[in-house]
JSON list of C-alpha atoms in Angstrom, two decimals:
[
{"chain": "U", "resi": 1, "resn": "MET", "atom": "CA", "xyz": [82.42, 62.81, 94.85]},
{"chain": "U", "resi": 2, "resn": "ILE", "atom": "CA", "xyz": [85.42, 61.12, 93.29]},
{"chain": "U", "resi": 3, "resn": "TYR", "atom": "CA", "xyz": [85.22, 57.36, 93.02]},
{"chain": "U", "resi": 4, "resn": "VAL", "atom": "CA", "xyz": [88.66, 55.71, 92.71]},
{"chain": "U", "resi": 5, "resn": "CYS", "atom": "CA", "xyz": [88.35, 52.17, 91.36]},
{"chain": "U", "resi": 6, "resn": "VAL", "atom": "CA", "xyz": [90.97, 49.42, 91.71]},
{"chain": "U", "resi": 7, "resn": "ALA", "atom": "CA", "xyz": [90.40, 45.86, 90.24]},
{"chain": "U", "resi": 8, "resn": "ALA", "atom": "CA", "xyz": [92.69, 43.48, 91.99]},
{"chain": "U", "resi": 9, "resn": "GLN", "atom": "CA", "xyz": [93.61, 39.87, 91.49]},
{"chain": "U", "resi": 10, "resn": "ASN", "atom": "CA", "xyz": [96.63, 38.36, 93.29]},
{"chain": "U", "resi": 11, "resn": "ASP", "atom": "CA", "xyz": [98.22, 41.82, 93.96]},
{"chain": "U", "resi": 12, "resn": "VAL", "atom": "CA", "xyz": [98.94, 41.21, 97.65]},
{"chain": "U", "resi": 13, "resn": "SER", "atom": "CA", "xyz": [102.27, 42.94, 97.44]},
{"chain": "U", "resi": 14, "resn": "THR", "atom": "CA", "xyz": [101.03, 46.12, 95.92]},
{"chain": "U", "resi": 15, "resn": "ALA", "atom": "CA", "xyz": [97.27, 46.64, 96.32]},
{"chain": "U", "resi": 16, "resn": "GLY", "atom": "CA", "xyz": [97.48, 47.90, 99.87]},
{"chain": "U", "resi": 17, "resn": "LEU", "atom": "CA", "xyz": [100.27, 50.35, 98.79]},
{"chain": "U", "resi": 18, "resn": "VAL", "atom": "CA", "xyz": [98.00, 51.72, 96.06]},
{"chain": "U", "resi": 19, "resn": "LEU", "atom": "CA", "xyz": [95.16, 52.37, 98.57]},
{"chain": "U", "resi": 20, "resn": "TRP", "atom": "CA", "xyz": [97.42, 53.98, 101.14]},
{"chain": "U", "resi": 21, "resn": "LYS", "atom": "CA", "xyz": [98.99, 56.22, 98.50]},
{"chain": "U", "resi": 22, "resn": "VAL", "atom": "CA", "xyz": [95.52, 57.24, 97.45]},
{"chain": "U", "resi": 23, "resn": "ARG", "atom": "CA", "xyz": [94.82, 58.28, 101.01]},
{"chain": "U", "resi": 24, "resn": "GLN", "atom": "CA", "xyz": [98.01, 60.26, 101.10]},
{"chain": "U", "resi": 25, "resn": "VAL", "atom": "CA", "xyz": [97.17, 62.09, 97.95]},
{"chain": "U", "resi": 26, "resn": "PHE", "atom": "CA", "xyz": [93.71, 63.17, 99.20]},
{"chain": "U", "resi": 27, "resn": "GLU", "atom": "CA", "xyz": [95.21, 64.34, 102.53]},
{"chain": "U", "resi": 28, "resn": "GLU", "atom": "CA", "xyz": [97.14, 66.83, 100.51]},
{"chain": "U", "resi": 29, "resn": "PHE", "atom": "CA", "xyz": [94.63, 67.46, 97.75]},
{"chain": "U", "resi": 30, "resn": "SER", "atom": "CA", "xyz": [91.47, 67.79, 99.60]},
{"chain": "U", "resi": 31, "resn": "ARG", "atom": "CA", "xyz": [88.44, 66.40, 97.79]},
{"chain": "U", "resi": 32, "resn": "GLU", "atom": "CA", "xyz": [85.56, 64.12, 98.82]},
{"chain": "U", "resi": 33, "resn": "TYR", "atom": "CA", "xyz": [86.38, 60.61, 97.61]},
{"chain": "U", "resi": 34, "resn": "ARG", "atom": "CA", "xyz": [85.59, 56.98, 97.97]},
{"chain": "U", "resi": 35, "resn": "LEU", "atom": "CA", "xyz": [87.63, 53.93, 97.06]},
{"chain": "U", "resi": 36, "resn": "LEU", "atom": "CA", "xyz": [85.84, 51.09, 95.24]},
{"chain": "U", "resi": 37, "resn": "VAL", "atom": "CA", "xyz": [87.89, 47.91, 95.13]},
{"chain": "U", "resi": 38, "resn": "ALA", "atom": "CA", "xyz": [87.07, 44.61, 93.47]},
{"chain": "U", "resi": 39, "resn": "ASP", "atom": "CA", "xyz": [89.02, 41.43, 94.45]},
{"chain": "U", "resi": 40, "resn": "ASP", "atom": "CA", "xyz": [88.57, 38.80, 91.66]},
{"chain": "U", "resi": 41, "resn": "CYS", "atom": "CA", "xyz": [89.01, 35.62, 93.80]},
{"chain": "U", "resi": 42, "resn": "SER", "atom": "CA", "xyz": [92.64, 36.20, 94.58]},
{"chain": "U", "resi": 43, "resn": "THR", "atom": "CA", "xyz": [94.53, 33.10, 95.92]},
{"chain": "U", "resi": 44, "resn": "ASP", "atom": "CA", "xyz": [97.59, 34.92, 97.33]},
{"chain": "U", "resi": 45, "resn": "GLY", "atom": "CA", "xyz": [96.06, 36.58, 100.39]},
{"chain": "U", "resi": 46, "resn": "THR", "atom": "CA", "xyz": [95.05, 39.78, 98.66]},
{"chain": "U", "resi": 47, "resn": "ALA", "atom": "CA", "xyz": [91.55, 39.62, 100.16]},
{"chain": "U", "resi": 48, "resn": "ASP", "atom": "CA", "xyz": [92.96, 39.39, 103.70]},
{"chain": "U", "resi": 49, "resn": "ALA", "atom": "CA", "xyz": [95.35, 42.31, 103.03]},
{"chain": "U", "resi": 50, "resn": "LEU", "atom": "CA", "xyz": [92.58, 44.56, 101.69]},
{"chain": "U", "resi": 51, "resn": "GLU", "atom": "CA", "xyz": [90.06, 43.93, 104.44]},
{"chain": "U", "resi": 52, "resn": "PRO", "atom": "CA", "xyz": [91.66, 46.19, 107.11]},
{"chain": "U", "resi": 53, "resn": "TYR", "atom": "CA", "xyz": [91.58, 49.09, 104.70]},
{"chain": "U", "resi": 54, "resn": "THR", "atom": "CA", "xyz": [87.71, 48.92, 104.64]},
{"chain": "U", "resi": 55, "resn": "ARG", "atom": "CA", "xyz": [87.92, 50.12, 108.30]},
{"chain": "U", "resi": 56, "resn": "ALA", "atom": "CA", "xyz": [90.70, 52.73, 107.83]},
{"chain": "U", "resi": 57, "resn": "LEU", "atom": "CA", "xyz": [89.56, 54.29, 104.60]},
{"chain": "U", "resi": 58, "resn": "PRO", "atom": "CA", "xyz": [86.28, 55.39, 102.89]},
{"chain": "U", "resi": 59, "resn": "MET", "atom": "CA", "xyz": [86.20, 52.18, 100.94]},
{"chain": "U", "resi": 60, "resn": "THR", "atom": "CA", "xyz": [83.83, 49.55, 99.57]},
{"chain": "U", "resi": 61, "resn": "LEU", "atom": "CA", "xyz": [85.21, 46.09, 98.84]},
{"chain": "U", "resi": 62, "resn": "ILE", "atom": "CA", "xyz": [83.48, 43.89, 96.30]},
{"chain": "U", "resi": 63, "resn": "SER", "atom": "CA", "xyz": [84.21, 40.16, 95.84]},
{"chain": "U", "resi": 64, "resn": "TRP", "atom": "CA", "xyz": [82.59, 36.99, 94.56]},
{"chain": "U", "resi": 65, "resn": "ASP", "atom": "CA", "xyz": [82.97, 33.21, 94.75]},
{"chain": "U", "resi": 66, "resn": "THR", "atom": "CA", "xyz": [84.31, 32.40, 91.34]},
{"chain": "U", "resi": 67, "resn": "PRO", "atom": "CA", "xyz": [86.78, 34.35, 89.17]},
{"chain": "U", "resi": 68, "resn": "ARG", "atom": "CA", "xyz": [85.08, 36.69, 86.61]},
{"chain": "U", "resi": 69, "resn": "GLY", "atom": "CA", "xyz": [88.03, 38.44, 85.00]},
{"chain": "U", "resi": 70, "resn": "TYR", "atom": "CA", "xyz": [89.27, 42.02, 84.81]},
{"chain": "U", "resi": 71, "resn": "ALA", "atom": "CA", "xyz": [86.47, 43.39, 82.61]},
{"chain": "U", "resi": 72, "resn": "ALA", "atom": "CA", "xyz": [83.77, 42.04, 84.91]},
{"chain": "U", "resi": 73, "resn": "SER", "atom": "CA", "xyz": [85.58, 43.54, 87.91]},
{"chain": "U", "resi": 74, "resn": "MET", "atom": "CA", "xyz": [85.72, 46.87, 86.25]},
{"chain": "U", "resi": 75, "resn": "GLU", "atom": "CA", "xyz": [82.08, 46.74, 85.15]},
{"chain": "U", "resi": 76, "resn": "ALA", "atom": "CA", "xyz": [81.07, 45.91, 88.78]},
{"chain": "U", "resi": 77, "resn": "LEU", "atom": "CA", "xyz": [83.01, 48.97, 90.09]},
{"chain": "U", "resi": 78, "resn": "ILE", "atom": "CA", "xyz": [81.47, 51.25, 87.51]},
{"chain": "U", "resi": 79, "resn": "LYS", "atom": "CA", "xyz": [77.95, 50.05, 88.27]},
{"chain": "U", "resi": 80, "resn": "LYS", "atom": "CA", "xyz": [78.65, 50.39, 92.01]},
{"chain": "U", "resi": 81, "resn": "ALA", "atom": "CA", "xyz": [79.72, 54.04, 91.46]},
{"chain": "U", "resi": 82, "resn": "LEU", "atom": "CA", "xyz": [76.60, 54.70, 89.38]},
{"chain": "U", "resi": 83, "resn": "GLU", "atom": "CA", "xyz": [74.50, 53.19, 92.14]},
{"chain": "U", "resi": 84, "resn": "LEU", "atom": "CA", "xyz": [76.04, 55.38, 94.89]},
{"chain": "U", "resi": 85, "resn": "THR", "atom": "CA", "xyz": [76.18, 58.74, 93.06]},
{"chain": "U", "resi": 86, "resn": "ASP", "atom": "CA", "xyz": [73.48, 61.30, 93.34]},
{"chain": "U", "resi": 87, "resn": "ARG", "atom": "CA", "xyz": [75.33, 63.84, 91.10]},
{"chain": "U", "resi": 88, "resn": "PRO", "atom": "CA", "xyz": [76.46, 61.95, 87.97]},
{"chain": "U", "resi": 89, "resn": "LYS", "atom": "CA", "xyz": [77.02, 65.17, 85.94]},
{"chain": "U", "resi": 90, "resn": "ARG", "atom": "CA", "xyz": [79.56, 66.35, 88.59]},
{"chain": "U", "resi": 91, "resn": "ASP", "atom": "CA", "xyz": [80.99, 63.23, 90.14]},
{"chain": "U", "resi": 92, "resn": "CYS", "atom": "CA", "xyz": [83.83, 61.30, 88.35]},
{"chain": "U", "resi": 93, "resn": "LEU", "atom": "CA", "xyz": [85.29, 57.85, 88.44]},
{"chain": "U", "resi": 94, "resn": "ILE", "atom": "CA", "xyz": [89.08, 57.23, 88.23]},
{"chain": "U", "resi": 95, "resn": "THR", "atom": "CA", "xyz": [90.60, 53.85, 87.40]},
{"chain": "U", "resi": 96, "resn": "LEU", "atom": "CA", "xyz": [93.99, 52.84, 88.84]},
{"chain": "U", "resi": 97, "resn": "PRO", "atom": "CA", "xyz": [96.02, 49.64, 88.30]},
{"chain": "U", "resi": 98, "resn": "ALA", "atom": "CA", "xyz": [96.32, 47.42, 91.43]},
{"chain": "U", "resi": 99, "resn": "ASP", "atom": "CA", "xyz": [99.96, 46.53, 90.59]},
{"chain": "U", "resi": 100, "resn": "PHE", "atom": "CA", "xyz": [101.28, 50.10, 91.26]},
{"chain": "U", "resi": 101, "resn": "SER", "atom": "CA", "xyz": [102.67, 50.34, 87.72]},
{"chain": "U", "resi": 102, "resn": "ILE", "atom": "CA", "xyz": [101.37, 53.90, 87.74]},
{"chain": "U", "resi": 103, "resn": "SER", "atom": "CA", "xyz": [101.40, 55.86, 90.99]},
{"chain": "U", "resi": 104, "resn": "PRO", "atom": "CA", "xyz": [98.24, 57.40, 92.40]},
{"chain": "U", "resi": 105, "resn": "ALA", "atom": "CA", "xyz": [100.24, 60.68, 92.52]},
{"chain": "U", "resi": 106, "resn": "ILE", "atom": "CA", "xyz": [98.62, 61.32, 89.04]},
{"chain": "U", "resi": 107, "resn": "LEU", "atom": "CA", "xyz": [95.22, 61.77, 90.71]},
{"chain": "U", "resi": 108, "resn": "PRO", "atom": "CA", "xyz": [95.30, 65.54, 91.19]},
{"chain": "U", "resi": 109, "resn": "GLU", "atom": "CA", "xyz": [96.12, 66.15, 87.52]},
{"chain": "U", "resi": 110, "resn": "LEU", "atom": "CA", "xyz": [93.27, 63.93, 86.41]},
{"chain": "U", "resi": 111, "resn": "ILE", "atom": "CA", "xyz": [90.84, 65.62, 88.75]},
{"chain": "U", "resi": 112, "resn": "LYS", "atom": "CA", "xyz": [91.84, 69.11, 87.71]},
{"chain": "U", "resi": 113, "resn": "ARG", "atom": "CA", "xyz": [91.11, 68.27, 84.13]},
{"chain": "U", "resi": 114, "resn": "THR", "atom": "CA", "xyz": [87.63, 66.92, 84.97]},
{"chain": "U", "resi": 115, "resn": "GLU", "atom": "CA", "xyz": [86.98, 70.02, 87.03]},
{"chain": "U", "resi": 116, "resn": "SER", "atom": "CA", "xyz": [87.93, 72.05, 84.02]},
{"chain": "U", "resi": 117, "resn": "GLY", "atom": "CA", "xyz": [85.20, 70.36, 81.96]},
{"chain": "U", "resi": 118, "resn": "ALA", "atom": "CA", "xyz": [86.68, 67.17, 80.52]},
{"chain": "U", "resi": 119, "resn": "ASP", "atom": "CA", "xyz": [84.36, 64.11, 80.34]},
{"chain": "U", "resi": 120, "resn": "VAL", "atom": "CA", "xyz": [87.27, 61.74, 79.75]},
{"chain": "U", "resi": 121, "resn": "VAL", "atom": "CA", "xyz": [90.84, 62.16, 80.95]},
{"chain": "U", "resi": 122, "resn": "VAL", "atom": "CA", "xyz": [93.64, 59.76, 79.98]},
{"chain": "U", "resi": 123, "resn": "GLY", "atom": "CA", "xyz": [96.81, 59.28, 81.94]},
{"chain": "U", "resi": 124, "resn": "GLU", "atom": "CA", "xyz": [99.38, 58.47, 79.21]},
{"chain": "U", "resi": 125, "resn": "ALA", "atom": "CA", "xyz": [102.26, 56.53, 80.56]},
{"chain": "U", "resi": 126, "resn": "THR", "atom": "CA", "xyz": [105.78, 56.87, 79.27]},
{"chain": "U", "resi": 127, "resn": "HIS", "atom": "CA", "xyz": [106.66, 53.15, 79.95]},
{"chain": "U", "resi": 128, "resn": "SER", "atom": "CA", "xyz": [110.28, 54.20, 80.12]},
{"chain": "U", "resi": 129, "resn": "THR", "atom": "CA", "xyz": [111.18, 51.12, 82.11]},
{"chain": "U", "resi": 130, "resn": "LEU", "atom": "CA", "xyz": [109.32, 48.52, 80.05]},
{"chain": "U", "resi": 131, "resn": "PRO", "atom": "CA", "xyz": [111.18, 46.34, 77.64]},
{"chain": "U", "resi": 132, "resn": "ALA", "atom": "CA", "xyz": [111.32, 47.56, 74.02]},
{"chain": "U", "resi": 133, "resn": "ILE", "atom": "CA", "xyz": [108.87, 44.93, 72.71]},
{"chain": "U", "resi": 134, "resn": "HIS", "atom": "CA", "xyz": [106.30, 45.95, 75.33]},
{"chain": "U", "resi": 135, "resn": "ARG", "atom": "CA", "xyz": [106.65, 49.63, 74.46]},
{"chain": "U", "resi": 136, "resn": "PHE", "atom": "CA", "xyz": [106.29, 48.85, 70.71]},
{"chain": "U", "resi": 137, "resn": "VAL", "atom": "CA", "xyz": [103.01, 46.92, 71.19]},
{"chain": "U", "resi": 138, "resn": "ARG", "atom": "CA", "xyz": [101.56, 49.51, 73.43]},
{"chain": "U", "resi": 139, "resn": "ARG", "atom": "CA", "xyz": [102.47, 52.36, 71.06]},
{"chain": "U", "resi": 140, "resn": "SER", "atom": "CA", "xyz": [100.98, 50.36, 68.26]},
{"chain": "U", "resi": 141, "resn": "ALA", "atom": "CA", "xyz": [97.67, 49.62, 70.03]},
{"chain": "U", "resi": 142, "resn": "PRO", "atom": "CA", "xyz": [95.63, 52.35, 68.32]},
{"chain": "U", "resi": 143, "resn": "TRP", "atom": "CA", "xyz": [96.67, 50.93, 64.92]},
{"chain": "U", "resi": 144, "resn": "LEU", "atom": "CA", "xyz": [96.08, 47.31, 65.95]},
{"chain": "U", "resi": 145, "resn": "LEU", "atom": "CA", "xyz": [92.60, 48.17, 67.10]},
{"chain": "U", "resi": 146, "resn": "LYS", "atom": "CA", "xyz": [91.51, 49.59, 63.70]},
{"chain": "U", "resi": 147, "resn": "PRO", "atom": "CA", "xyz": [89.02, 49.51, 62.08]},
{"chain": "U", "resi": 148, "resn": "GLY", "atom": "CA", "xyz": [86.70, 48.40, 64.89]},
{"chain": "U", "resi": 149, "resn": "VAL", "atom": "CA", "xyz": [88.08, 50.90, 67.40]},
{"chain": "U", "resi": 150, "resn": "ARG", "atom": "CA", "xyz": [89.36, 54.30, 66.27]},
{"chain": "U", "resi": 151, "resn": "LEU", "atom": "CA", "xyz": [91.33, 56.16, 68.90]},
{"chain": "U", "resi": 152, "resn": "SER", "atom": "CA", "xyz": [93.36, 58.66, 66.97]},
{"chain": "U", "resi": 153, "resn": "GLY", "atom": "CA", "xyz": [95.15, 61.42, 68.90]},
{"chain": "U", "resi": 154, "resn": "PHE", "atom": "CA", "xyz": [96.16, 59.12, 71.79]},
{"chain": "U", "resi": 155, "resn": "ARG", "atom": "CA", "xyz": [99.76, 57.94, 72.43]},
{"chain": "U", "resi": 156, "resn": "ASP", "atom": "CA", "xyz": [98.77, 55.36, 75.08]},
{"chain": "U", "resi": 157, "resn": "VAL", "atom": "CA", "xyz": [95.34, 53.72, 75.20]},
{"chain": "U", "resi": 158, "resn": "LEU", "atom": "CA", "xyz": [96.34, 50.92, 77.58]},
{"chain": "U", "resi": 159, "resn": "SER", "atom": "CA", "xyz": [97.52, 52.63, 80.71]},
{"chain": "U", "resi": 160, "resn": "GLY", "atom": "CA", "xyz": [94.43, 51.70, 82.71]},
{"chain": "U", "resi": 161, "resn": "VAL", "atom": "CA", "xyz": [94.55, 55.14, 84.28]},
{"chain": "U", "resi": 162, "resn": "TYR", "atom": "CA", "xyz": [91.47, 57.13, 83.24]},
{"chain": "U", "resi": 163, "resn": "ALA", "atom": "CA", "xyz": [88.94, 59.66, 84.69]},
{"chain": "U", "resi": 164, "resn": "PHE", "atom": "CA", "xyz": [85.40, 59.58, 83.50]},
{"chain": "U", "resi": 165, "resn": "ARG", "atom": "CA", "xyz": [82.49, 61.81, 84.23]},
{"chain": "U", "resi": 166, "resn": "LEU", "atom": "CA", "xyz": [79.85, 59.44, 85.63]},
{"chain": "U", "resi": 167, "resn": "VAL", "atom": "CA", "xyz": [77.14, 60.70, 83.36]},
{"chain": "U", "resi": 168, "resn": "THR", "atom": "CA", "xyz": [79.31, 59.63, 80.38]},
{"chain": "U", "resi": 169, "resn": "LEU", "atom": "CA", "xyz": [79.64, 56.14, 81.75]},
{"chain": "U", "resi": 170, "resn": "ARG", "atom": "CA", "xyz": [75.89, 55.94, 82.37]},
{"chain": "U", "resi": 171, "resn": "ALA", "atom": "CA", "xyz": [75.29, 56.85, 78.75]},
{"chain": "U", "resi": 172, "resn": "CYS", "atom": "CA", "xyz": [77.83, 54.11, 77.70]},
{"chain": "U", "resi": 173, "resn": "ILE", "atom": "CA", "xyz": [75.84, 51.47, 79.63]},
{"chain": "U", "resi": 174, "resn": "ARG", "atom": "CA", "xyz": [72.58, 52.61, 78.22]},
{"chain": "U", "resi": 175, "resn": "ALA", "atom": "CA", "xyz": [73.96, 52.55, 74.69]},
{"chain": "U", "resi": 176, "resn": "GLY", "atom": "CA", "xyz": [75.62, 49.12, 75.10]},
{"chain": "U", "resi": 177, "resn": "GLY", "atom": "CA", "xyz": [72.82, 47.26, 76.94]},
{"chain": "U", "resi": 178, "resn": "GLU", "atom": "CA", "xyz": [73.32, 45.27, 80.13]},
{"chain": "U", "resi": 179, "resn": "SER", "atom": "CA", "xyz": [77.01, 44.50, 79.46]},
{"chain": "U", "resi": 180, "resn": "LEU", "atom": "CA", "xyz": [79.48, 47.35, 78.94]},
{"chain": "U", "resi": 181, "resn": "LEU", "atom": "CA", "xyz": [82.68, 45.46, 77.93]},
{"chain": "U", "resi": 182, "resn": "ASP", "atom": "CA", "xyz": [83.03, 42.66, 75.41]},
{"chain": "U", "resi": 183, "resn": "THR", "atom": "CA", "xyz": [86.83, 42.13, 75.80]},
{"chain": "U", "resi": 184, "resn": "ASP", "atom": "CA", "xyz": [89.04, 41.40, 78.83]},
{"chain": "U", "resi": 185, "resn": "GLY", "atom": "CA", "xyz": [92.52, 42.21, 80.10]},
{"chain": "U", "resi": 186, "resn": "LYS", "atom": "CA", "xyz": [94.33, 45.30, 78.58]},
{"chain": "U", "resi": 187, "resn": "CYS", "atom": "CA", "xyz": [91.96, 45.24, 75.63]},
{"chain": "U", "resi": 188, "resn": "ALA", "atom": "CA", "xyz": [89.12, 46.01, 78.06]},
{"chain": "U", "resi": 189, "resn": "ASP", "atom": "CA", "xyz": [91.05, 49.21, 79.16]},
{"chain": "U", "resi": 190, "resn": "ALA", "atom": "CA", "xyz": [91.20, 50.33, 75.47]},
{"chain": "U", "resi": 191, "resn": "GLU", "atom": "CA", "xyz": [87.48, 49.37, 74.93]},
{"chain": "U", "resi": 192, "resn": "LEU", "atom": "CA", "xyz": [86.32, 51.22, 78.03]},
{"chain": "U", "resi": 193, "resn": "LEU", "atom": "CA", "xyz": [88.22, 54.36, 76.91]},
{"chain": "U", "resi": 194, "resn": "ALA", "atom": "CA", "xyz": [86.83, 54.02, 73.32]},
{"chain": "U", "resi": 195, "resn": "ARG", "atom": "CA", "xyz": [83.24, 53.68, 74.47]},
{"chain": "U", "resi": 196, "resn": "ALA", "atom": "CA", "xyz": [83.40, 56.69, 76.84]},
{"chain": "U", "resi": 197, "resn": "ALA", "atom": "CA", "xyz": [85.45, 58.85, 74.35]},
{"chain": "U", "resi": 198, "resn": "SER", "atom": "CA", "xyz": [82.81, 58.21, 71.63]},
{"chain": "U", "resi": 199, "resn": "LEU", "atom": "CA", "xyz": [80.27, 60.03, 73.81]},
{"chain": "U", "resi": 200, "resn": "ALA", "atom": "CA", "xyz": [82.51, 62.66, 75.38]},
{"chain": "U", "resi": 201, "resn": "ARG", "atom": "CA", "xyz": [82.17, 66.35, 74.66]},
{"chain": "U", "resi": 202, "resn": "GLN", "atom": "CA", "xyz": [85.70, 67.00, 75.88]},
{"chain": "U", "resi": 203, "resn": "ILE", "atom": "CA", "xyz": [88.66, 64.69, 76.07]},
{"chain": "U", "resi": 204, "resn": "ALA", "atom": "CA", "xyz": [91.95, 65.52, 77.87]},
{"chain": "U", "resi": 205, "resn": "VAL", "atom": "CA", "xyz": [95.33, 63.79, 78.21]},
{"chain": "U", "resi": 206, "resn": "VAL", "atom": "CA", "xyz": [97.94, 64.17, 80.96]},
{"chain": "U", "resi": 207, "resn": "PRO", "atom": "CA", "xyz": [101.34, 62.55, 81.10]},
{"chain": "U", "resi": 208, "resn": "THR", "atom": "CA", "xyz": [102.32, 60.22, 83.83]},
{"chain": "U", "resi": 209, "resn": "ASP", "atom": "CA", "xyz": [105.47, 58.17, 84.56]},
{"chain": "U", "resi": 210, "resn": "SER", "atom": "CA", "xyz": [105.29, 54.42, 84.76]},
{"chain": "U", "resi": 211, "resn": "ARG", "atom": "CA", "xyz": [107.58, 51.76, 86.19]},
{"chain": "U", "resi": 212, "resn": "LEU", "atom": "CA", "xyz": [107.91, 48.04, 85.69]},
{"chain": "U", "resi": 213, "resn": "ALA", "atom": "CA", "xyz": [105.55, 46.58, 88.29]},
{"chain": "U", "resi": 214, "resn": "PRO", "atom": "CA", "xyz": [105.74, 43.10, 89.79]},
{"chain": "U", "resi": 215, "resn": "ALA", "atom": "CA", "xyz": [104.24, 40.74, 87.25]},
{"chain": "U", "resi": 216, "resn": "SER", "atom": "CA", "xyz": [100.78, 39.48, 88.52]},
{"chain": "U", "resi": 217, "resn": "PRO", "atom": "CA", "xyz": [99.39, 36.36, 86.96]},
{"chain": "U", "resi": 218, "resn": "ARG", "atom": "CA", "xyz": [96.98, 38.44, 84.97]},
{"chain": "U", "resi": 219, "resn": "ARG", "atom": "CA", "xyz": [99.98, 40.40, 83.53]},
{"chain": "U", "resi": 220, "resn": "ARG", "atom": "CA", "xyz": [102.06, 37.21, 82.90]},
{"chain": "U", "resi": 221, "resn": "ASN", "atom": "CA", "xyz": [99.15, 35.74, 80.91]},
{"chain": "U", "resi": 222, "resn": "GLU", "atom": "CA", "xyz": [99.10, 38.72, 78.56]},
{"chain": "U", "resi": 223, "resn": "GLY", "atom": "CA", "xyz": [102.71, 39.19, 77.34]},
{"chain": "U", "resi": 224, "resn": "PRO", "atom": "CA", "xyz": [103.45, 41.50, 74.33]},
{"chain": "U", "resi": 225, "resn": "LEU", "atom": "CA", "xyz": [102.62, 38.91, 71.63]},
{"chain": "U", "resi": 226, "resn": "ALA", "atom": "CA", "xyz": [99.43, 37.79, 73.33]},
{"chain": "U", "resi": 227, "resn": "LEU", "atom": "CA", "xyz": [98.44, 41.42, 73.78]},
{"chain": "U", "resi": 228, "resn": "ALA", "atom": "CA", "xyz": [98.97, 42.24, 70.11]},
{"chain": "U", "resi": 229, "resn": "LEU", "atom": "CA", "xyz": [96.94, 39.25, 69.04]},
{"chain": "U", "resi": 230, "resn": "ASN", "atom": "CA", "xyz": [94.19, 40.15, 71.44]},
{"chain": "U", "resi": 231, "resn": "LEU", "atom": "CA", "xyz": [94.11, 43.69, 70.20]},
{"chain": "U", "resi": 232, "resn": "LEU", "atom": "CA", "xyz": [93.80, 42.40, 66.55]},
{"chain": "U", "resi": 233, "resn": "ARG", "atom": "CA", "xyz": [90.97, 40.10, 67.63]},
{"chain": "U", "resi": 234, "resn": "ALA", "atom": "CA", "xyz": [89.26, 43.03, 69.34]},
{"chain": "U", "resi": 235, "resn": "SER", "atom": "CA", "xyz": [89.46, 45.08, 66.14]},
{"chain": "U", "resi": 236, "resn": "ARG", "atom": "CA", "xyz": [87.39, 42.50, 64.41]},
{"chain": "U", "resi": 237, "resn": "ARG", "atom": "CA", "xyz": [84.82, 42.02, 67.23]},
{"chain": "U", "resi": 238, "resn": "LEU", "atom": "CA", "xyz": [84.16, 45.61, 68.18]},
{"chain": "U", "resi": 239, "resn": "GLU", "atom": "CA", "xyz": [82.54, 48.46, 66.28]},
{"chain": "U", "resi": 240, "resn": "ILE", "atom": "CA", "xyz": [82.77, 51.68, 68.38]},
{"chain": "U", "resi": 241, "resn": "PRO", "atom": "CA", "xyz": [82.31, 55.13, 66.72]},
{"chain": "U", "resi": 242, "resn": "ALA", "atom": "CA", "xyz": [85.34, 57.39, 66.64]},
{"chain": "U", "resi": 243, "resn": "PRO", "atom": "CA", "xyz": [85.34, 60.25, 69.11]},
{"chain": "U", "resi": 244, "resn": "SER", "atom": "CA", "xyz": [84.05, 63.51, 67.77]},
{"chain": "U", "resi": 245, "resn": "ALA", "atom": "CA", "xyz": [85.75, 65.67, 70.43]},
{"chain": "U", "resi": 246, "resn": "PRO", "atom": "CA", "xyz": [89.49, 66.51, 69.86]},
{"chain": "U", "resi": 247, "resn": "VAL", "atom": "CA", "xyz": [92.10, 65.28, 72.29]},
{"chain": "U", "resi": 248, "resn": "GLN", "atom": "CA", "xyz": [93.42, 68.15, 74.39]},
{"chain": "U", "resi": 249, "resn": "ARG", "atom": "CA", "xyz": [96.94, 67.71, 75.89]},
{"chain": "U", "resi": 250, "resn": "ALA", "atom": "CA", "xyz": [97.94, 69.13, 79.20]},
{"chain": "U", "resi": 251, "resn": "SER", "atom": "CA", "xyz": [100.04, 71.85, 77.61]},
{"chain": "U", "resi": 252, "resn": "SER", "atom": "CA", "xyz": [97.10, 73.01, 75.35]}
]
């Protein structure tokens, strides 16, 4: 089973497109899958837009009464997948942005790498349409996260597009206690990657194109300067072991 996780908040214009594109991908790339979607108290009609998809797709929608943030949404999705799986060594979880900044068309490449044995697969975005300052901060993220988080070998740790073998995520939760993530926003993406990579036996990277997505409130509240500062703060708060497995690129 492949669990495709989408954490949404005020993404009414794109969340449905993401889900429908996921369906199209799996119609052509036949695998057993389930969508897990969290709506973090959207105020723009996202919840109403998502509800019909629960009837049209193999999908579980999670929501709550008060906003919890991106990291809490992602943790809830991970724990739901772990609750549902009966084959954690085989099943995988894939995270996708709700803003369609990266197309679900990347799914087959992520899945192929996990089927080849990778415990963690990273979709590295080119960010070709992002402004220069955004590209600079994102390229600098591995350096900004040192020394608390060491992610050498990666060119993009903030894409939010990752595939994890569920047994690896289960080990992360057991190692970290009740809460898996201590940061939020894009920092939480890097933290999740770092925690899983530190326990992975095999790590792979695949390239993916990105585009400038509509700016959701969550994205607007974390511009390039705020992101850089948050990454520096995370470097002082976190202490995550460096991965022992080398990073294998798609061409290797």
